[in-house]
CSV table of C-alpha atoms in Angstrom, one decimal:
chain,number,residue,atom,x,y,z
A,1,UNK,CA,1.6,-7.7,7.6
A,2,UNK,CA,0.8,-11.1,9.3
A,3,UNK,CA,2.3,-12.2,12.5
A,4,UNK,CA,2.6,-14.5,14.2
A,5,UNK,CA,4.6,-14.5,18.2
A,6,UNK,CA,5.1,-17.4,20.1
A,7,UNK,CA,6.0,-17.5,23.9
A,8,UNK,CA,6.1,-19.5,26.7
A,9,UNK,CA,9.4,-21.5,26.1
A,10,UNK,CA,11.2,-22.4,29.3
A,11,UNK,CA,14.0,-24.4,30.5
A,12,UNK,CA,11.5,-27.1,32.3
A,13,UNK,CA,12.2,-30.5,34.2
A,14,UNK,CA,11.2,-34.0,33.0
A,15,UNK,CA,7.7,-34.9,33.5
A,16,UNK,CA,6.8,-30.8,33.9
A,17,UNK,CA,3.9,-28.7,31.9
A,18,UNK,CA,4.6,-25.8,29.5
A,19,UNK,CA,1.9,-23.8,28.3
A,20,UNK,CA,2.9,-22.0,25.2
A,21,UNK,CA,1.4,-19.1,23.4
A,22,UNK,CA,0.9,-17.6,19.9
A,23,UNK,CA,-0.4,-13.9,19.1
A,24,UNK,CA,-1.4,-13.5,15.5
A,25,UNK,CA,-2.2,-10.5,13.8
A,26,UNK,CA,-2.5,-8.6,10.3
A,27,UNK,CA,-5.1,-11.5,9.3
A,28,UNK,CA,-8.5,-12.9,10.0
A,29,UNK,CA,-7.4,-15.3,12.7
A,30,UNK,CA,-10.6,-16.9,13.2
A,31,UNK,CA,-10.9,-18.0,9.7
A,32,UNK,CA,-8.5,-20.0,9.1
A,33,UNK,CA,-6.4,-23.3,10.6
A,34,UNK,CA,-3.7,-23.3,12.5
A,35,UNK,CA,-0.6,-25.7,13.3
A,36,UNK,CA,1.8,-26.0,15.6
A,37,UNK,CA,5.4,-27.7,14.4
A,38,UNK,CA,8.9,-28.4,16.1
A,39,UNK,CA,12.3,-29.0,15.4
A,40,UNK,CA,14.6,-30.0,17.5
A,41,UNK,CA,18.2,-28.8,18.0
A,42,UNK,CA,20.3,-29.9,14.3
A,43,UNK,CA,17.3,-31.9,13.2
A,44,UNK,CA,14.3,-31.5,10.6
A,45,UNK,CA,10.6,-30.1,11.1
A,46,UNK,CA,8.2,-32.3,12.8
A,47,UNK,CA,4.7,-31.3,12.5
A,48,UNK,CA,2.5,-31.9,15.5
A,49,UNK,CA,-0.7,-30.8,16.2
A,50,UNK,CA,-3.3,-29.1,13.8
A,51,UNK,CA,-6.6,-27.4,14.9
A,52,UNK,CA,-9.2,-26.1,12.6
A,53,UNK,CA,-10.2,-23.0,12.3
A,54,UNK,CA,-13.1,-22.9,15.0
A,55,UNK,CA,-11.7,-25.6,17.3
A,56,UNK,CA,-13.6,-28.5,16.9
A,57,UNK,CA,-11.4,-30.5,15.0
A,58,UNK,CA,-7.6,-31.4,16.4
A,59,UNK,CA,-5.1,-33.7,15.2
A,60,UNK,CA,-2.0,-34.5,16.6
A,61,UNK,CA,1.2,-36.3,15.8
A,62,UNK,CA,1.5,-40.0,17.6
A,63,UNK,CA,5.1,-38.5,19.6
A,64,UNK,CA,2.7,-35.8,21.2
A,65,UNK,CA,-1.0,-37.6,20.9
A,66,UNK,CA,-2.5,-37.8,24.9
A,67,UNK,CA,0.2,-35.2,26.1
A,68,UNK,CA,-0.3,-32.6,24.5
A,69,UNK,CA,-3.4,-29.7,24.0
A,70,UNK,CA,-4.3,-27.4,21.0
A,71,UNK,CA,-6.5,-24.7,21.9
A,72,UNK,CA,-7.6,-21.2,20.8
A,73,UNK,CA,-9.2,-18.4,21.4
A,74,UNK,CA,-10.4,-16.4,18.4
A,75,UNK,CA,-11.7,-13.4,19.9
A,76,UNK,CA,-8.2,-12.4,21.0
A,77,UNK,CA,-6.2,-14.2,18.1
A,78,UNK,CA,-4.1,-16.5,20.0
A,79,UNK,CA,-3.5,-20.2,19.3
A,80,UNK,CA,-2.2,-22.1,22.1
A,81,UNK,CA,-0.2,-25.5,23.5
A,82,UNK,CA,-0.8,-27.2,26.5
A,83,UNK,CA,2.2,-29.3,27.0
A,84,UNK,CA,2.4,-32.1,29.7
A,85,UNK,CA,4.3,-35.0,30.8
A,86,UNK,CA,7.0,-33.4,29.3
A,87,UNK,CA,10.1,-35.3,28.3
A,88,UNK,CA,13.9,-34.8,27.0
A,89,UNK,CA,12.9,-35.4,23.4
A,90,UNK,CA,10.3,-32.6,23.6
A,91,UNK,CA,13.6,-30.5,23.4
A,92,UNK,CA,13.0,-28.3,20.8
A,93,UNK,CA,12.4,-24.8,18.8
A,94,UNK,CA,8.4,-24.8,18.7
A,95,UNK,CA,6.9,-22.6,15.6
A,96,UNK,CA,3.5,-21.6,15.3
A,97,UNK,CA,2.0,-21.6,11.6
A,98,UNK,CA,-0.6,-20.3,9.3
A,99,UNK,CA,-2.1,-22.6,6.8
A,100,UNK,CA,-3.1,-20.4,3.7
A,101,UNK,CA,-7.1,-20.4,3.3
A,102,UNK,CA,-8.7,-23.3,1.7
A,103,UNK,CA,-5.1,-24.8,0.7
A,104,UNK,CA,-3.0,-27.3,1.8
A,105,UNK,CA,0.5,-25.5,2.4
A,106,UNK,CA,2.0,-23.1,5.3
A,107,UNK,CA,2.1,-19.2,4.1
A,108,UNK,CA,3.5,-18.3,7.6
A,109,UNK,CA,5.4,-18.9,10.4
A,110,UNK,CA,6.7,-17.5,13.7
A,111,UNK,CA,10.2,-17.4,14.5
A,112,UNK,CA,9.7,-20.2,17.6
A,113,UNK,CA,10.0,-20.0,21.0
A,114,UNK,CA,12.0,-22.3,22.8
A,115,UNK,CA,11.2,-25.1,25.3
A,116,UNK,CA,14.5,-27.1,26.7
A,117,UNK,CA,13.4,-30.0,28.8
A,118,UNK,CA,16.6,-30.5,31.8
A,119,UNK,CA,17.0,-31.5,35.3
B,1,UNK,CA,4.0,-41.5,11.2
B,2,UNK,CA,7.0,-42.1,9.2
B,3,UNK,CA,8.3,-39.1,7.5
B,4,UNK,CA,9.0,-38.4,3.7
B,5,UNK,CA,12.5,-39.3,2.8
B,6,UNK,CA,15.0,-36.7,1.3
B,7,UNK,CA,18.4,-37.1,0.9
B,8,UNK,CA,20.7,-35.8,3.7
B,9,UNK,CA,22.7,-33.6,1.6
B,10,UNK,CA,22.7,-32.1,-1.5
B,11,UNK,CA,26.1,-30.1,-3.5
B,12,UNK,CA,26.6,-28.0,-6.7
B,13,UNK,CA,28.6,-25.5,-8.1
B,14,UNK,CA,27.2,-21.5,-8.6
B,15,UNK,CA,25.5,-21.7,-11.5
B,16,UNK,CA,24.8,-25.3,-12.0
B,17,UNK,CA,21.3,-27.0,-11.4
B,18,UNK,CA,20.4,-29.7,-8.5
B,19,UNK,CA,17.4,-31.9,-7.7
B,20,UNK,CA,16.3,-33.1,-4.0
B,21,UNK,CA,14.1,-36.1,-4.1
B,22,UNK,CA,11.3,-36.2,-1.4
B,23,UNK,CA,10.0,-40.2,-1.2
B,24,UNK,CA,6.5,-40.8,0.5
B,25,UNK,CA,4.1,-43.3,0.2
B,26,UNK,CA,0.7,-44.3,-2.0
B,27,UNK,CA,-1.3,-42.5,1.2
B,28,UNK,CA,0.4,-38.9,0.8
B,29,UNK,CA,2.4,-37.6,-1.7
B,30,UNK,CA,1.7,-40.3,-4.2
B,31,UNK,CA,-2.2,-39.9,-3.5
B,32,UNK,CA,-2.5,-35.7,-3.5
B,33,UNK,CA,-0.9,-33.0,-5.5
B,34,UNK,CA,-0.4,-31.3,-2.1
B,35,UNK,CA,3.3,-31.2,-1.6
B,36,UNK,CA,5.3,-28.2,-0.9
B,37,UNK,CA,8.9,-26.9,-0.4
B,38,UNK,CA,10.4,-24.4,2.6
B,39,UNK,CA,13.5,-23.4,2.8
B,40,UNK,CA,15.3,-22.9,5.8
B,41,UNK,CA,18.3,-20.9,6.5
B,42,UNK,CA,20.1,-20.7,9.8
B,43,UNK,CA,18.4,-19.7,12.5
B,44,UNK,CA,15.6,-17.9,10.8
B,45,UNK,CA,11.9,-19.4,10.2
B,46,UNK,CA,11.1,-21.7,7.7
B,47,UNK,CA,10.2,-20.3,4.2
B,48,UNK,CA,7.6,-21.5,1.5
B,49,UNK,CA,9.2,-21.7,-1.9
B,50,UNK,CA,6.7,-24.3,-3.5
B,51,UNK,CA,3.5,-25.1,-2.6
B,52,UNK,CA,1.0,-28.1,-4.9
B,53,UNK,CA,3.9,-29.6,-6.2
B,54,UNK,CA,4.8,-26.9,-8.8
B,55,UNK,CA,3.3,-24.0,-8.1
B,56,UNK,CA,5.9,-20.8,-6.6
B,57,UNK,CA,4.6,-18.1,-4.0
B,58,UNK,CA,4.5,-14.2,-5.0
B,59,UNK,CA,8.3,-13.3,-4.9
B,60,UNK,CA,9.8,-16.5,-5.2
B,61,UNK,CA,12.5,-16.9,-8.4
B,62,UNK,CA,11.9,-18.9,-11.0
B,63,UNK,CA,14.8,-20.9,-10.7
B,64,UNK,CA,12.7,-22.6,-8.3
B,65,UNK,CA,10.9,-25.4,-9.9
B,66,UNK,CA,8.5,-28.8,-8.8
B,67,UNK,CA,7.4,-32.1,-10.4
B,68,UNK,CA,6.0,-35.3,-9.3
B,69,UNK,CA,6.2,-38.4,-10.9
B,70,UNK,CA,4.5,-41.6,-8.5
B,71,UNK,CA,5.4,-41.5,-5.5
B,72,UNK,CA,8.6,-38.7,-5.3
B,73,UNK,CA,8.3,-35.1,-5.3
B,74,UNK,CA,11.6,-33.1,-6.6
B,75,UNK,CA,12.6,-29.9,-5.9
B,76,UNK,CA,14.8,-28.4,-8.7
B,77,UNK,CA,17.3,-25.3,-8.4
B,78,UNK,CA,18.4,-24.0,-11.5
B,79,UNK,CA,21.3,-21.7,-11.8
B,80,UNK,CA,22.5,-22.1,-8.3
B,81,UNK,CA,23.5,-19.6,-6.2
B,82,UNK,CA,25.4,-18.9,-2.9
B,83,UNK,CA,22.3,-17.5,-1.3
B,84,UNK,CA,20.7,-20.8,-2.0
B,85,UNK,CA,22.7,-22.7,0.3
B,86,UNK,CA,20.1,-23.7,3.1
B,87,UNK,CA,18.3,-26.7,4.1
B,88,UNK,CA,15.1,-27.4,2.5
B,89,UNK,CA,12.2,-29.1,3.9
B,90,UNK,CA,9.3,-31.0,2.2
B,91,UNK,CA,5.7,-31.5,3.2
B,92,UNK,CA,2.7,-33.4,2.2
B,93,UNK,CA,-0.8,-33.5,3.1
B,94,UNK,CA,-1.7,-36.4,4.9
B,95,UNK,CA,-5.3,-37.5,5.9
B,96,UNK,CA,-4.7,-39.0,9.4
B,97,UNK,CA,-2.5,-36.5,10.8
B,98,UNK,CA,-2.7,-33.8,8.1
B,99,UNK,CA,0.6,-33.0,7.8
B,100,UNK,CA,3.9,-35.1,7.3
B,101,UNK,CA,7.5,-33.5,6.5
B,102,UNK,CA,10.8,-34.5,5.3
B,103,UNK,CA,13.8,-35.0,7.4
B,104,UNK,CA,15.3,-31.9,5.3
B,105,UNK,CA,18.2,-31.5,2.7
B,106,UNK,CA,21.2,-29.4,3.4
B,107,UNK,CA,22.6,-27.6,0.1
B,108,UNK,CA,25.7,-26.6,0.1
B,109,UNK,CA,26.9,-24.1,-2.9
B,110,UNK,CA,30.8,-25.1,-3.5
C-alpha cells in the first residue's frame, strides 16, 4: 500500500525556518517525481515545488521560488522542504504527492502536516 | 502563475447531472491533454477522480466523466449523489512550473 507521512509542521514566527519531512513507502521511491502542494485554511490547492525523481531538476512556484528548498534522499525514501523567510501567507496544510510514473497526474497524497506562521 | 478558473460553486438535486468548467490558457490546458480532477472532501486528502482529461482511476464510478473542448476542461457528474458533495480541484500540466491548479468548486447536493 503506498504512503506517504509528512511532518514537521509547527506554529513558527514570521521570518522563521521550517524543515518539513515526507516518509514514503509501499513504492519505488527513487523512481519516480515528487511534489510538494499547499492549501491554505478555506482556500484551494496551490502547487509549489516539484523535484524529479533523482534530484537534479526542481521547479518551484513564483510565491515560494528563492525561499524555499526541495530535497531528497532516496536511499531512505524521504522527500523533503526547506522552508525559510517564512511569512503569514505561508499559513497552510502542506501535502506531499506522488506523481504516477511516466504521467502527468497525482496518484497519491499524504494527509498534510501543518505549518501556522504567528507571532 | 495565474491559476485555472473554476466556478466557485456548483448545485444540483440527487440524481440530476452538473458540469464544472476549469478555464486555462493556450500554454496549459488548451496546449496538453494533461488535465485532471481530485476531489476533496472535508478534512481528508485530496482524491484523483480524472486524470488526461477523460480517463477515470481503478475504482472510480462511472458517473464521473471529462471533455475538453479549446481551452476549458469540464468535469461532469451524472446521477448525483449526496456522497458527491465535496469540492473539486482541477489541474494541468504546465511547462514552466509543471503544475498549475484550480481555485476549486464546492458541490453541494440539495
Amino acid at each position: 500500500e503506498v504512503q506517504l507521512v509528512e511532518s514537521g509542521g509547527a506554529v513558527v514566527q514570521p521570518g522563521g525556518s521550517l524543515r518539513l519531512s515526507c516518509e514514503a513507502s509501499g513504492f519505488n521511491f527513487a523512481d519516480l517525481n515528487m511534489h510538494w502542494v499547499r492549501q491554505a485554511p478555506g482556500k484551494g490547492l496551490e502547487w509549489i515545488s516539484y523535484t524529479n525523481w533523482n534530484g537534479e531538476l526542481k521547479y518551484y512556484a513564483d510565491s515560494v521560488r528563492g525561499r524555499f528548498t526541495v530535497s531528497r534522499d532516496n536511499s531512505k525514501s524521504f522527500l523533503f522542504l526547506q522552508m525559510e523567510s517564512l511569512a503569514k501567507e505561508d499559513t497552510a496544510l502542506y501535502f506531499c504527492v506522488k506523481e504516477k510514473a511516466a504521467s502527468n497526474y497525482f496518484d497519491a497524497w499524504g494527509q498534510g502536516t501543518q505549518v501556522t506562521v504567528s507571532s | 502563475q495565474s491559476a485555472l478558473t473554476q466556478p466557485a460553486s456548483v448545485s444540483g438535486s440527487p440524481g440530476q447531472s452538473i458540469t464544472i468548467s476549469c478555464t486555462g490558457t493556450t500554454s496549459d490546458v488548451g496546449r496538453y491533454n494533461y488535465v485532471s480532477w481530485y476531489q476533496q472532501h472535508p478534512g481528508k486528502a485530496p482524491k484523483l477522480i480524472l486524470y488526461d482529461v477523460s480517463s477515470r482511476p481503478s475504482g472510480i464510478s462511472k458517473r464521473f466523466s471529462g471533455s475538453k473542448s479549446g481551452n476549458t476542461a469540464s468535469l461532469t457528474i451524472s446521477g448525483l449523489q449526496a456522497e458527491d458533495e465535496a469540492a473539486y480541484f482541477c489541474s494541468s500540466f504546465r511547462p514552466d512550473t509543471t503544475r498549475v491548479f484550480g481555485g476549486g468548486t464546492k458541490v453541494t447536493v440539495l
